[in-house]
Short mmCIF file of C-alpha atoms (C1' of nucleotides) in Angstrom, two decimals:
data_model
loop_
_atom_site.label_atom_id
_atom_site.label_comp_id
_atom_site.label_asym_id
_atom_site.label_seq_id
_atom_site.Cartn_x
_atom_site.Cartn_y
_atom_site.Cartn_z
CA MET A 1 -0.10 -0.09 0.00
CA THR A 2 2.42 2.58 -1.35
CA THR A 3 1.44 6.16 -1.52
CA PRO A 4 1.56 7.43 -5.05
CA LYS A 5 3.92 10.42 -5.40
CA THR A 6 1.99 13.72 -6.26
CA ASP A 7 3.18 16.74 -7.29
CA ILE A 8 0.90 18.52 -4.93
CA ASN A 9 3.14 21.33 -2.62
CA PHE A 10 1.43 21.75 0.43
CA LYS A 11 2.33 24.66 2.12
CA PRO A 12 4.28 23.46 5.18
CA VAL A 13 2.10 24.11 8.30
CA ALA A 14 3.56 26.90 10.12
CA THR A 15 5.39 24.88 13.15
CA ARG A 16 6.32 27.88 15.57
CA LYS A 17 7.14 27.38 19.02
CA ILE A 18 4.94 27.99 21.97
CA TYR A 19 7.59 30.15 23.72
CA GLN A 20 7.22 32.64 20.34
CA TYR A 21 3.55 32.94 20.48
CA ILE A 22 4.24 33.74 23.92
CA LEU A 23 6.73 36.12 23.42
CA GLU A 24 4.44 37.87 20.87
CA GLN A 25 1.59 38.11 23.19
CA PHE A 26 3.85 39.51 25.82
CA VAL A 27 5.31 42.25 23.66
CA GLU A 28 2.11 43.21 22.39
CA MET A 29 0.95 43.88 25.74
CA VAL A 30 3.55 46.05 26.62
CA ARG A 31 3.68 47.58 23.07
CA THR A 32 0.06 48.54 23.93
CA GLY A 33 0.48 49.67 27.37
CA VAL A 34 -1.50 46.62 29.18
CA ILE A 35 1.79 46.44 30.85
CA LYS A 36 4.02 49.07 32.03
CA PRO A 37 7.62 49.12 33.22
CA GLY A 38 7.30 48.63 37.05
CA ASP A 39 4.75 46.44 36.85
CA LYS A 40 4.96 43.02 38.25
CA ILE A 41 4.34 40.05 35.85
CA PRO A 42 2.22 37.11 37.29
CA SER A 43 4.14 34.04 38.45
CA GLU A 44 4.96 31.60 35.88
CA ARG A 45 2.64 29.25 37.14
CA GLU A 46 -0.36 31.84 36.83
CA LEU A 47 1.14 32.40 33.14
CA ALA A 48 1.33 28.71 32.38
CA GLN A 49 -2.29 28.51 33.46
CA SER A 50 -3.51 31.93 31.64
CA PHE A 51 -1.57 30.79 28.28
CA HIS A 52 -2.80 26.75 28.65
CA VAL A 53 0.80 25.79 28.43
CA SER A 54 3.48 24.15 30.92
CA ARG A 55 5.69 26.37 33.13
CA PRO A 56 8.74 25.40 31.05
CA SER A 57 7.66 27.11 27.87
CA VAL A 58 6.49 29.99 29.95
CA ARG A 59 10.27 30.05 31.44
CA GLU A 60 11.85 30.08 27.85
CA ALA A 61 9.66 32.99 27.05
CA LEU A 62 10.88 34.63 30.34
CA ARG A 63 14.15 33.73 30.02
CA VAL A 64 14.36 35.23 26.51
CA LEU A 65 12.81 38.68 27.60
CA GLU A 66 15.39 38.59 30.35
CA VAL A 67 18.40 38.50 27.98
CA ILE A 68 16.63 41.37 25.78
CA GLY A 69 16.20 43.23 28.95
CA ILE A 70 12.56 43.95 28.75
CA ILE A 71 11.91 42.15 32.48
CA GLU A 72 14.10 41.89 35.50
CA ILE A 73 13.95 38.35 37.31
CA GLN A 74 14.03 38.25 40.97
CA SER A 75 14.67 34.57 42.30
CA GLY A 76 11.99 34.25 44.88
CA GLY A 77 10.49 37.74 44.33
CA GLY A 78 9.01 37.76 40.62
CA ALA A 79 9.48 39.24 37.43
CA TYR A 80 8.94 43.04 36.43
CA LEU A 81 8.51 45.04 33.30
CA LYS A 82 11.58 47.42 32.95
CA GLU A 83 12.83 49.70 30.29
CA MET A 84 14.49 48.20 27.60
CA GLU A 85 17.86 48.08 28.69
CA LEU A 86 20.23 46.17 26.03
CA GLY A 87 23.21 45.37 29.08
CA PRO A 88 22.55 41.89 29.36
CA PHE A 89 22.34 41.27 25.34
CA ILE A 90 25.49 42.91 25.14
CA SER A 91 27.48 41.39 27.90
CA ILE A 92 26.42 37.88 25.74
CA VAL A 93 27.34 39.35 22.49
CA ALA A 94 30.40 41.16 23.38
CA PRO A 95 33.19 38.49 23.80
CA LEU A 96 32.19 37.64 19.97
CA LEU A 97 32.66 40.77 18.81
CA PHE A 98 35.95 41.41 20.40
CA SER A 99 37.40 38.09 18.61
CA ARG A 100 37.64 40.64 15.66
CA GLU A 101 41.00 42.17 15.16
CA ASN A 102 40.90 46.01 15.88
CA PHE A 103 37.43 45.90 16.64
CA ASP A 104 38.07 48.54 19.84
CA LEU A 105 39.16 51.26 17.67
CA GLU A 106 36.89 50.68 14.89
CA LEU A 107 34.36 51.47 18.03
CA LEU A 108 36.22 54.33 18.59
CA GLU A 109 35.66 55.55 15.09
CA PHE A 110 32.17 54.97 14.89
CA ARG A 111 31.57 56.74 18.09
CA GLU A 112 32.97 59.70 16.34
CA THR A 113 30.49 59.42 13.24
CA ILE A 114 28.04 59.12 15.56
CA GLU A 115 29.00 62.14 18.18
CA VAL A 116 29.69 64.34 14.90
CA ARG A 117 26.51 63.95 13.58
CA ALA A 118 24.93 64.75 17.19
CA MET A 119 26.77 68.01 17.13
CA GLU A 120 25.48 69.06 13.66
CA LEU A 121 21.55 68.41 14.95
CA LEU A 122 22.65 70.25 17.93
CA GLY A 123 22.36 73.56 16.34
CA ALA A 124 18.45 72.90 15.88
CA HIS A 125 17.61 71.22 18.66
CA MET A 126 19.34 72.22 21.55
CA THR A 127 17.90 74.34 24.44
CA GLY A 128 19.18 76.70 27.18
CA GLU A 129 17.83 73.43 29.55
CA ASP A 130 20.48 71.45 27.56
CA LEU A 131 23.20 73.84 27.67
CA LYS A 132 22.63 73.66 31.72
CA ARG A 133 22.73 70.14 32.28
CA LEU A 134 26.19 70.26 30.06
CA GLY A 135 27.69 72.73 32.39
CA ILE A 136 26.25 70.43 35.45
CA SER A 137 28.55 67.76 34.07
CA LEU A 138 31.26 69.70 33.08
CA GLU A 139 31.19 70.90 37.06
CA ALA A 140 31.43 67.40 38.37
CA MET A 141 34.38 66.35 35.73
CA HIS A 142 35.79 69.63 37.18
CA LYS A 143 35.67 68.38 41.05
CA ALA A 144 36.79 65.19 40.29
CA LEU A 145 39.94 66.39 38.62
CA GLU A 146 40.73 68.63 41.83
CA ALA A 147 39.48 65.64 43.98
CA ASN A 148 41.91 63.21 41.95
CA ASP A 149 39.10 61.01 42.11
CA PRO A 150 39.35 59.35 38.34
CA GLU A 151 36.42 57.06 39.42
CA SER A 152 33.68 59.85 39.18
CA GLY A 153 35.87 61.44 36.68
CA ALA A 154 35.29 59.00 34.31
CA LEU A 155 31.62 59.01 35.20
CA ALA A 156 31.19 62.81 34.50
CA ASP A 157 33.37 62.15 31.35
CA ILE A 158 30.45 59.74 30.05
CA ALA A 159 27.89 61.86 31.15
CA PHE A 160 28.63 65.00 29.45
CA HIS A 161 28.92 63.07 25.85
CA ARG A 162 25.97 61.30 26.64
CA THR A 163 24.05 64.81 27.63
CA ILE A 164 25.30 66.13 24.29
CA LEU A 165 23.37 62.60 22.57
CA GLU A 166 20.28 64.02 24.42
CA ALA A 167 20.28 67.38 23.34
CA SER A 168 20.59 66.19 19.88
CA LYS A 169 16.88 64.87 20.41
CA SER A 170 17.58 62.14 18.41
CA TYR A 171 16.60 58.59 20.06
CA ILE A 172 18.35 56.67 17.61
CA LEU A 173 21.62 58.11 18.04
CA LEU A 174 21.55 58.20 21.77
CA LYS A 175 20.77 54.27 21.98
CA VAL A 176 23.35 53.55 19.56
CA MET A 177 25.91 55.54 21.55
CA ASP A 178 24.61 53.47 24.66
CA VAL A 179 25.53 50.17 23.09
CA VAL A 180 28.95 51.61 21.70
CA VAL A 181 29.78 52.92 25.18
CA SER A 182 28.79 49.66 26.39
CA LEU A 183 30.51 47.65 24.14
CA PHE A 184 33.38 49.51 24.69
CA GLU A 185 33.78 49.11 28.29
CA HIS A 186 33.44 45.10 27.73
CA ALA A 187 36.33 45.69 25.57
CA VAL A 188 38.76 47.07 28.08
CA ARG A 189 38.33 45.46 31.33
CA GLY A 190 35.11 43.20 31.56
CA GLY A 191 32.25 45.95 31.79
CA ARG A 192 34.00 48.80 34.22
CA SER A 193 33.85 52.30 33.37
CA ILE A 194 37.29 53.49 31.46
CA VAL A 195 39.06 55.26 34.14
CA LEU A 196 42.23 57.33 33.34
CA GLU A 197 44.68 56.98 35.55
CA LYS A 198 47.08 59.95 34.50
CA HIS A 199 46.36 63.05 35.94
CA GLU A 200 47.35 65.09 33.17
CA ASP A 201 45.54 63.25 30.55
CA ALA A 202 42.19 63.93 32.86
CA ARG A 203 43.00 67.50 32.66
CA GLN A 204 43.44 67.49 28.86
CA LEU A 205 40.27 65.57 28.93
CA TYR A 206 38.40 68.26 31.21
CA GLU A 207 40.15 71.41 29.03
CA ASP A 208 38.58 69.74 25.76
CA HIS A 209 35.08 69.19 27.14
CA ARG A 210 35.43 72.73 28.68
CA ASN A 211 36.12 74.62 24.80
CA ILE A 212 33.29 72.32 23.44
CA TYR A 213 30.95 73.60 26.34
CA LEU A 214 31.91 77.05 25.45
CA ALA A 215 31.81 76.79 21.91
CA LEU A 216 27.89 75.47 22.13
CA GLU A 217 27.48 78.38 24.82
CA HIS A 218 28.32 80.89 22.06
CA HIS A 219 26.33 78.85 19.53
CA ASP A 220 29.06 78.50 17.26
CA TYR A 221 28.70 75.06 16.51
CA SER A 222 30.72 74.46 13.42
CA LYS A 223 33.63 75.05 15.85
CA ALA A 224 31.98 72.71 18.69
CA ARG A 225 32.04 70.00 15.97
CA GLU A 226 35.75 70.82 15.05
CA LEU A 227 36.52 70.23 18.48
CA VAL A 228 34.54 67.21 19.32
CA VAL A 229 36.65 65.58 16.12
CA SER A 230 39.94 66.48 17.55
CA HIS A 231 38.84 65.41 21.00
CA LEU A 232 37.79 62.07 19.93
CA GLN A 233 41.26 61.65 18.14
CA MET A 234 43.10 62.55 21.07
CA VAL A 235 40.93 59.95 22.91
CA ARG A 236 41.47 57.74 20.29
CA GLN A 237 45.38 58.23 20.56
CA LEU A 238 44.86 58.15 24.47
CA TYR A 239 43.36 54.79 24.28
CA ALA A 240 46.13 53.44 21.48
CA LYS A 241 49.32 53.85 23.68
CA ARG A 242 47.44 52.78 26.68
CA MET B 1 19.70 36.26 70.56
CA THR B 2 19.92 39.21 68.50
CA THR B 3 22.47 39.72 65.97
CA PRO B 4 24.33 42.79 66.63
CA LYS B 5 24.30 45.55 63.58
CA THR B 6 27.60 45.74 62.21
CA ASP B 7 28.99 48.20 59.62
CA ILE B 8 30.65 44.98 57.85
CA ASN B 9 29.92 44.95 54.33
CA PHE B 10 29.41 41.66 53.01
CA LYS B 11 29.71 41.09 49.20
CA PRO B 12 26.59 39.96 48.02
CA VAL B 13 26.92 36.23 47.13
CA ALA B 14 27.10 35.70 43.76
CA THR B 15 24.13 33.74 42.49
CA ARG B 16 24.48 33.17 39.16
CA LYS B 17 22.09 31.05 37.09
CA ILE B 18 22.94 28.00 35.55
CA TYR B 19 21.90 28.90 32.00
CA GLN B 20 24.62 31.87 32.24
CA TYR B 21 27.06 29.71 32.99
CA ILE B 22 26.40 27.53 30.19
CA LEU B 23 26.27 30.47 28.05
CA GLU B 24 29.68 31.66 29.21
CA GLN B 25 31.51 28.48 28.60
CA PHE B 26 29.47 28.21 25.00
CA VAL B 27 30.63 31.76 23.79
CA GLU B 28 34.06 30.93 24.76
CA MET B 29 33.83 27.69 22.76
CA VAL B 30 32.59 30.02 19.84
CA ARG B 31 35.12 32.86 20.26
CA THR B 32 38.19 30.80 20.33
CA GLY B 33 37.14 28.56 17.65
CA VAL B 34 36.29 25.31 19.22
CA ILE B 35 33.06 25.49 17.46
CA LYS B 36 32.91 26.92 14.16
CA PRO B 37 29.96 28.08 12.02
CA GLY B 38 27.93 25.43 10.24
CA ASP B 39 29.04 22.82 12.99
CA LYS B 40 26.56 20.70 14.64
CA ILE B 41 26.17 21.20 17.95
CA PRO B 42 26.05 18.03 20.67
CA SER B 43 21.98 16.89 21.39
CA GLU B 44 20.61 18.69 24.53
CA ARG B 45 20.93 15.59 26.31
CA GLU B 46 24.82 15.09 25.39
CA LEU B 47 25.34 18.67 26.39
CA ALA B 48 23.29 18.10 29.98
CA GLN B 49 25.22 15.19 30.79
CA SER B 50 28.63 16.99 29.80
CA PHE B 51 27.56 20.07 31.83
CA HIS B 52 26.36 17.89 34.78
CA VAL B 53 23.03 19.84 34.63
CA SER B 54 19.63 19.05 33.59
CA ARG B 55 17.95 19.41 30.22
CA PRO B 56 15.99 22.25 30.72
CA SER B 57 18.71 24.44 32.07
CA VAL B 58 20.70 23.55 28.80
CA ARG B 59 17.42 24.48 26.60
CA GLU B 60 17.02 27.60 28.26
CA ALA B 61 20.60 28.54 27.58
CA LEU B 62 20.20 26.97 23.73
CA ARG B 63 16.83 29.17 23.47
CA VAL B 64 19.14 32.35 24.22
CA LEU B 65 22.03 31.34 21.75
CA GLU B 66 18.83 30.94 18.98
CA VAL B 67 17.41 34.48 19.99
CA ILE B 68 20.67 36.04 19.69
CA GLY B 69 21.30 34.67 16.41
CA ILE B 70 24.05 32.39 16.84
CA ILE B 71 22.70 28.91 16.54
CA GLU B 72 19.73 27.50 14.37
CA ILE B 73 17.71 24.79 15.99
CA GLN B 74 15.83 22.28 13.66
CA SER B 75 13.35 20.63 15.01
CA GLY B 76 14.16 16.92 15.30
CA GLY B 77 17.63 17.37 13.37
CA GLY B 78 19.96 18.99 15.92
CA ALA B 79 21.07 22.74 16.67
CA TYR B 80 23.81 24.26 14.52
CA LEU B 81 25.89 26.98 15.01
CA LYS B 82 25.45 29.93 12.30
CA GLU B 83 27.00 33.42 11.71
CA MET B 84 25.87 35.83 14.26
CA GLU B 85 22.46 37.19 12.75
CA LEU B 86 20.39 39.56 14.36
CA GLY B 87 16.88 38.94 12.69
CA PRO B 88 15.32 37.09 15.33
CA PHE B 89 16.28 39.43 17.81
CA ILE B 90 14.93 42.12 15.82
CA SER B 91 11.81 40.54 15.13
CA ILE B 92 11.00 40.24 18.77
CA VAL B 93 12.00 43.91 19.43
CA ALA B 94 10.92 45.91 16.74
CA PRO B 95 7.40 46.04 17.43
CA LEU B 96 8.57 48.13 20.90
CA LEU B 97 10.83 50.32 18.86
CA PHE B 98 7.83 51.42 16.75
CA SER B 99 5.71 52.45 19.31
CA ARG B 100 7.78 55.48 19.34
CA GLU B 101 5.97 58.37 17.27
CA ASN B 102 7.95 58.85 13.84
CA PHE B 103 10.88 56.16 14.79
CA ASP B 104 10.70 55.22 10.78
CA LEU B 105 11.70 58.33 9.60
CA GLU B 106 14.28 58.79 12.61
CA LEU B 107 15.87 55.45 10.83
CA LEU B 108 15.85 57.09 7.65
CA GLU B 109 18.05 60.11 9.00
CA PHE B 110 19.99 57.50 10.81
CA ARG B 111 20.54 55.77 7.68
CA GLU B 112 21.69 59.03 5.90
CA THR B 113 24.37 59.23 8.80
CA ILE B 114 25.55 55.56 8.17
CA GLU B 115 26.09 56.10 4.48
CA VAL B 116 27.32 59.51 4.47
CA ARG B 117 30.02 58.35 6.84
CA ALA B 118 30.62 55.50 4.71
CA MET B 119 30.96 57.38 1.50
CA GLU B 120 33.67 59.38 3.64
CA LEU B 121 35.68 56.24 3.96
CA LEU B 122 35.33 54.99 0.08
CA GLY B 123 38.26 57.82 -0.93
CA ALA B 124 40.55 55.63 1.42
CA HIS B 125 38.93 52.10 1.19
CA MET B 126 37.50 51.39 -2.02
CA THR B 127 39.35 48.80 -4.14
CA GLY B 128 38.29 48.33 -8.53
CA GLU B 129 36.73 45.19 -7.14
CA ASP B 130 34.43 46.78 -5.27
CA LEU B 131 33.45 49.25 -8.19
CA LYS B 132 32.78 46.30 -10.10
CA ARG B 133 30.42 44.71 -8.14
CA LEU B 134 28.64 47.83 -7.54
CA GLY B 135 28.22 47.90 -11.40
CA ILE B 136 26.71 44.53 -11.06
CA SER B 137 24.33 45.71 -8.66
CA LEU B 138 23.72 48.77 -10.82
CA GLU B 139 22.94 46.39 -13.96
CA ALA B 140 20.44 44.53 -11.90
CA MET B 141 18.81 47.37 -10.78
CA HIS B 142 18.66 48.18 -14.45
CA LYS B 143 17.38 45.12 -16.24
CA ALA B 144 14.36 45.14 -12.66
CA LEU B 145 13.45 48.51 -14.49
CA GLU B 146 13.55 47.13 -17.80
CA ALA B 147 11.26 44.06 -16.88
CA ASN B 148 9.16 46.03 -14.57
CA ASP B 149 10.11 44.03 -11.57
CA PRO B 150 9.70 45.68 -8.51
CA GLU B 151 10.61 42.76 -6.06
CA SER B 152 13.97 42.25 -7.45
CA GLY B 153 14.77 45.91 -7.96
CA ALA B 154 13.97 46.56 -4.22
CA LEU B 155 16.56 43.65 -3.65
CA ALA B 156 19.01 45.10 -6.15
CA ASP B 157 18.73 48.62 -4.47
CA ILE B 158 19.27 47.09 -1.20
CA ALA B 159 22.44 45.21 -2.58
CA PHE B 160 23.69 48.32 -4.09
CA HIS B 161 23.73 50.08 -0.75
CA ARG B 162 24.94 47.07 1.04
CA THR B 163 27.90 47.16 -1.35
CA ILE B 164 28.91 50.61 -0.75
CA LEU B 165 29.05 50.09 3.04
CA GLU B 166 31.15 46.80 2.11
CA ALA B 167 33.33 48.75 0.07
CA SER B 168 33.90 51.17 3.10
CA LYS B 169 35.54 48.33 5.13
CA SER B 170 33.82 49.38 8.15
CA TYR B 171 32.50 46.05 9.80
CA ILE B 172 30.52 48.18 12.46
CA LEU B 173 29.18 50.23 9.52
CA LEU B 174 28.22 47.45 7.68
CA LYS B 175 26.19 45.82 10.64
CA VAL B 176 24.88 48.60 11.97
CA MET B 177 23.19 49.43 8.35
CA ASP B 178 22.06 45.43 8.57
CA VAL B 179 19.77 46.26 11.55
CA VAL B 180 18.64 49.69 10.24
CA VAL B 181 17.60 47.91 6.99
CA SER B 182 15.59 45.08 8.86
CA LEU B 183 14.10 47.12 11.29
CA PHE B 184 12.93 49.20 8.60
CA GLU B 185 11.57 46.82 6.75
CA HIS B 186 10.25 45.28 10.02
CA ALA B 187 8.16 49.30 10.20
CA VAL B 188 6.68 49.12 6.37
CA ARG B 189 5.18 45.76 6.19
CA GLY B 190 6.33 43.42 9.12
CA GLY B 191 9.58 42.08 7.67
CA ARG B 192 9.15 41.96 4.15
CA SER B 193 11.21 44.13 1.48
CA ILE B 194 9.99 47.48 0.54
CA VAL B 195 8.78 47.65 -3.09
CA LEU B 196 8.21 50.77 -5.24
CA GLU B 197 5.25 50.39 -6.94
CA LYS B 198 5.58 53.27 -9.08
CA HIS B 199 7.85 53.08 -12.05
CA GLU B 200 9.00 56.71 -12.54
CA ASP B 201 10.10 56.32 -8.21
CA ALA B 202 12.03 53.01 -9.36
CA ARG B 203 13.33 55.20 -12.65
CA GLN B 204 14.43 57.97 -10.32
CA LEU B 205 15.95 55.48 -7.72
CA TYR B 206 18.23 54.08 -10.54
CA GLU B 207 19.24 57.31 -12.11
CA ASP B 208 20.40 58.30 -8.73
CA HIS B 209 22.33 55.26 -8.19
CA ARG B 210 23.70 55.83 -11.68
CA ASN B 211 25.13 58.85 -11.02
CA ILE B 212 26.69 58.07 -7.51
CA TYR B 213 28.41 54.91 -9.23
CA LEU B 214 29.57 57.34 -11.97
CA ALA B 215 30.98 59.72 -9.51
CA LEU B 216 32.64 56.65 -7.71
CA GLU B 217 34.28 55.80 -11.13
CA HIS B 218 35.81 59.01 -11.51
CA HIS B 219 36.72 59.10 -7.76
CA ASP B 220 35.23 62.25 -7.31
CA TYR B 221 34.20 61.44 -3.57
CA SER B 222 32.90 64.49 -2.56
CA LYS B 223 30.52 64.46 -5.52
CA ALA B 224 29.43 60.90 -4.74
CA ARG B 225 28.65 62.09 -1.03
CA GLU B 226 26.22 65.07 -2.44
CA LEU B 227 24.79 62.77 -4.35
CA VAL B 228 24.10 60.11 -1.62
CA VAL B 229 22.48 63.27 0.54
CA SER B 230 20.50 64.23 -1.90
CA HIS B 231 19.54 60.50 -3.14
CA LEU B 232 18.62 59.75 0.39
CA GLN B 233 16.21 63.11 1.05
CA MET B 234 14.49 61.90 -2.04
CA VAL B 235 13.95 58.62 -1.03
CA ARG B 236 12.54 60.39 2.53
CA GLN B 237 10.06 61.95 0.64
CA LEU B 238 9.19 59.20 -1.21
CA TYR B 239 8.44 57.63 1.87
CA ALA B 240 6.82 60.22 3.68
CA LYS B 241 4.17 60.81 0.88
CA ARG B 242 3.37 56.91 1.03
"C1'" DC C 1 24.73 -6.93 -5.84
"C1'" DC C 2 22.01 -2.68 -6.15
"C1'" DT C 3 18.20 -0.39 -4.72
"C1'" DA C 4 13.94 0.88 -2.19
"C1'" DT C 5 11.48 0.61 1.57
"C1'" DT C 6 10.71 0.02 6.66
"C1'" DT C 7 12.38 0.52 10.77
"C1'" DA C 8 14.36 1.88 14.70
"C1'" DA C 9 17.26 4.98 17.34
"C1'" DC C 10 18.00 9.57 17.34
"C1'" DT C 11 16.63 14.78 17.49
"C1'" DG C 12 14.21 18.62 19.42
"C1'" DG C 13 9.10 20.14 21.74
"C1'" DT C 14 6.33 19.93 25.63
"C1'" DA C 15 4.18 18.72 29.62
"C1'" DA C 16 4.02 17.15 34.52
"C1'" DT C 17 5.83 16.62 38.71
"C1'" DA C 18 8.96 17.68 42.72
"C1'" DC C 19 11.99 19.52 45.35
"C1'" DC C 20 15.03 23.33 46.94
"C1'" DA C 21 16.00 28.11 48.26
"C1'" DG C 22 14.91 32.59 48.64
"C1'" DT C 23 11.38 36.34 49.74
"C1'" DT C 24 7.37 38.09 51.73
"C1'" DG C 25 3.57 38.99 54.83
"C1'" DA C 26 0.91 37.78 58.70
"C1'" DC C 27 0.54 36.08 63.21
"C1'" DA C 28 1.89 35.31 67.85
"C1'" DG C 29 4.88 35.61 71.81
"C1'" DT C 30 7.56 38.89 73.86
"C1'" DA D 1 5.24 48.46 69.69
"C1'" DC D 2 8.65 45.05 68.61
"C1'" DT D 3 10.31 40.88 67.42
"C1'" DG D 4 11.17 36.37 65.83
"C1'" DT D 5 8.63 32.49 63.87
"C1'" DC D 6 6.22 30.18 60.01
"C1'" DA D 7 3.51 29.44 56.17
"C1'" DA D 8 2.51 30.47 51.48
"C1'" DC D 9 4.14 32.30 48.11
"C1'" DT D 10 8.09 33.09 44.26
"C1'" DG D 11 11.76 31.56 40.86
"C1'" DG D 12 15.89 27.89 40.09
"C1'" DT D 13 16.46 22.82 38.97
"C1'" DA D 14 15.95 18.16 38.27
"C1'" DT D 15 13.37 14.33 36.74
"C1'" DT D 16 10.83 11.65 34.02
"C1'" DA D 17 7.75 10.99 30.30
"C1'" DC D 18 5.84 11.21 25.63
"C1'" DC D 19 5.29 13.41 21.24
"C1'" DA D 20 6.83 14.40 16.81
"C1'" DG D 21 9.93 15.27 13.51
"C1'" DT D 22 14.72 13.46 11.11
"C1'" DT D 23 17.79 10.21 9.93
"C1'" DA D 24 20.50 6.35 9.08
"C1'" DA D 25 21.01 1.53 9.25
"C1'" DA D 26 18.62 -2.68 8.31
"C1'" DT D 27 16.21 -5.34 5.42
"C1'" DA D 28 13.39 -7.21 2.14
"C1'" DG D 29 12.80 -6.91 -3.20
"C1'" DG D 30 14.30 -6.48 -7.76
#
DNA sequence: CCTATTTAACTGGTAATACCAGTTGACAGT
DNA sequence: ACTGTCAACTGGTATTACCAGTTAAATAGG
């Protein structure tokens, strides 16, 4: 009783996995605001009942959401929705990316691309409020310099650059920059901030930032742009000889 | 028997999860080349024995690797390592990103940032081989135009731009561009390529590409850059009135 | 001997269950 | 009112089982 071979082409039955359905529904609930950041997510057992699936299936979906950085799972506590955060994802992928030769230098180059573009947008979008926040970051860096505190100096450094990105009002540029910074920190010392040990280097960094700030204060955006370029070139040299 | 309160700061006991250990070891094996793209990964049961953990733990790790796009799992077959591919990840995250207002237009702006930067790099890095491949893409687009085949025209369009990115020899720019294109396709029609219906629009696109190609052929990179800028502005208008 | 079919031994997908280890909050003893 | 205890959660992990595909070896047919 052999089945005769036919030429009929059946469309392959969609065999999507259960965890994908759960993921979809979950993402949709987040998108439409049914669940908001900070909200507690029902327990795995409840979800399993609601979706009419087993707990392992729910767990796989939650695991993915955790790695993607949409939820935070506390052992014993529950799971909570949070603002998307690419940190966990980057932690996993970073080792693979950095197996490429000179990936770190390429990252610095790319950072220049982003920041220069942000400077171009500043002319149209920067507000007085933005300038004030830039001033605060600058002040923090100055204090760190005086106190010879490299740790908080590094934080202020990042804050300064991030404020510029925020002032450009470009969500994408900001997010991309966050990824770049995060990746770069992974490159240097496994996730910690990049700290300048030498005092004169930190001083140079501060001076650069100050000049950029002054240029922005006078709305001289083309000069600010030039300053950013030379500033980042300096940073690159600093990193290269490290 | 009350415990006296002390000022001692105990370091929080590391309570990393099993799947994270597995992930780490796996990524490390990929990084060092113990496993190479195309290789078959041991079955879940084998891995469970090797790592001395249960199968669910292994499955959670594999699930993450699948979403990240490092491995491909075939039901009934096995799991295979592949070149990292951000597609699955983007599919999940895209709906969340596009809940932002005008995210699609921001994407197009960002694309301009990337491509303009690529053009600047072309002067130093483009080879004759690259130019030849650009010509092939251009030719394909021309054929699609003649045959009035919007589908393959769209593919040739993407190929042309991607070839430019490749010619810039910047790995990061290329990968970022892939993400942008993928995200944009998700925006328009849930993952399919963007197709130009109107013939005159497709013709305009081809003309632009041709001019860019000619400029590059004559090594007039500044002109090529200008052309790319105006080209992408045109694309944005095309998309805006869609 | 070769080919085609069958079949058995895989694979991942899912479910059900159990137990451990944290967290939390109510409740009772002080 | 405070404190310590305990019970009822939570997620983390392991075990087991079964189903549904895939694959390759064994076998029957030529």
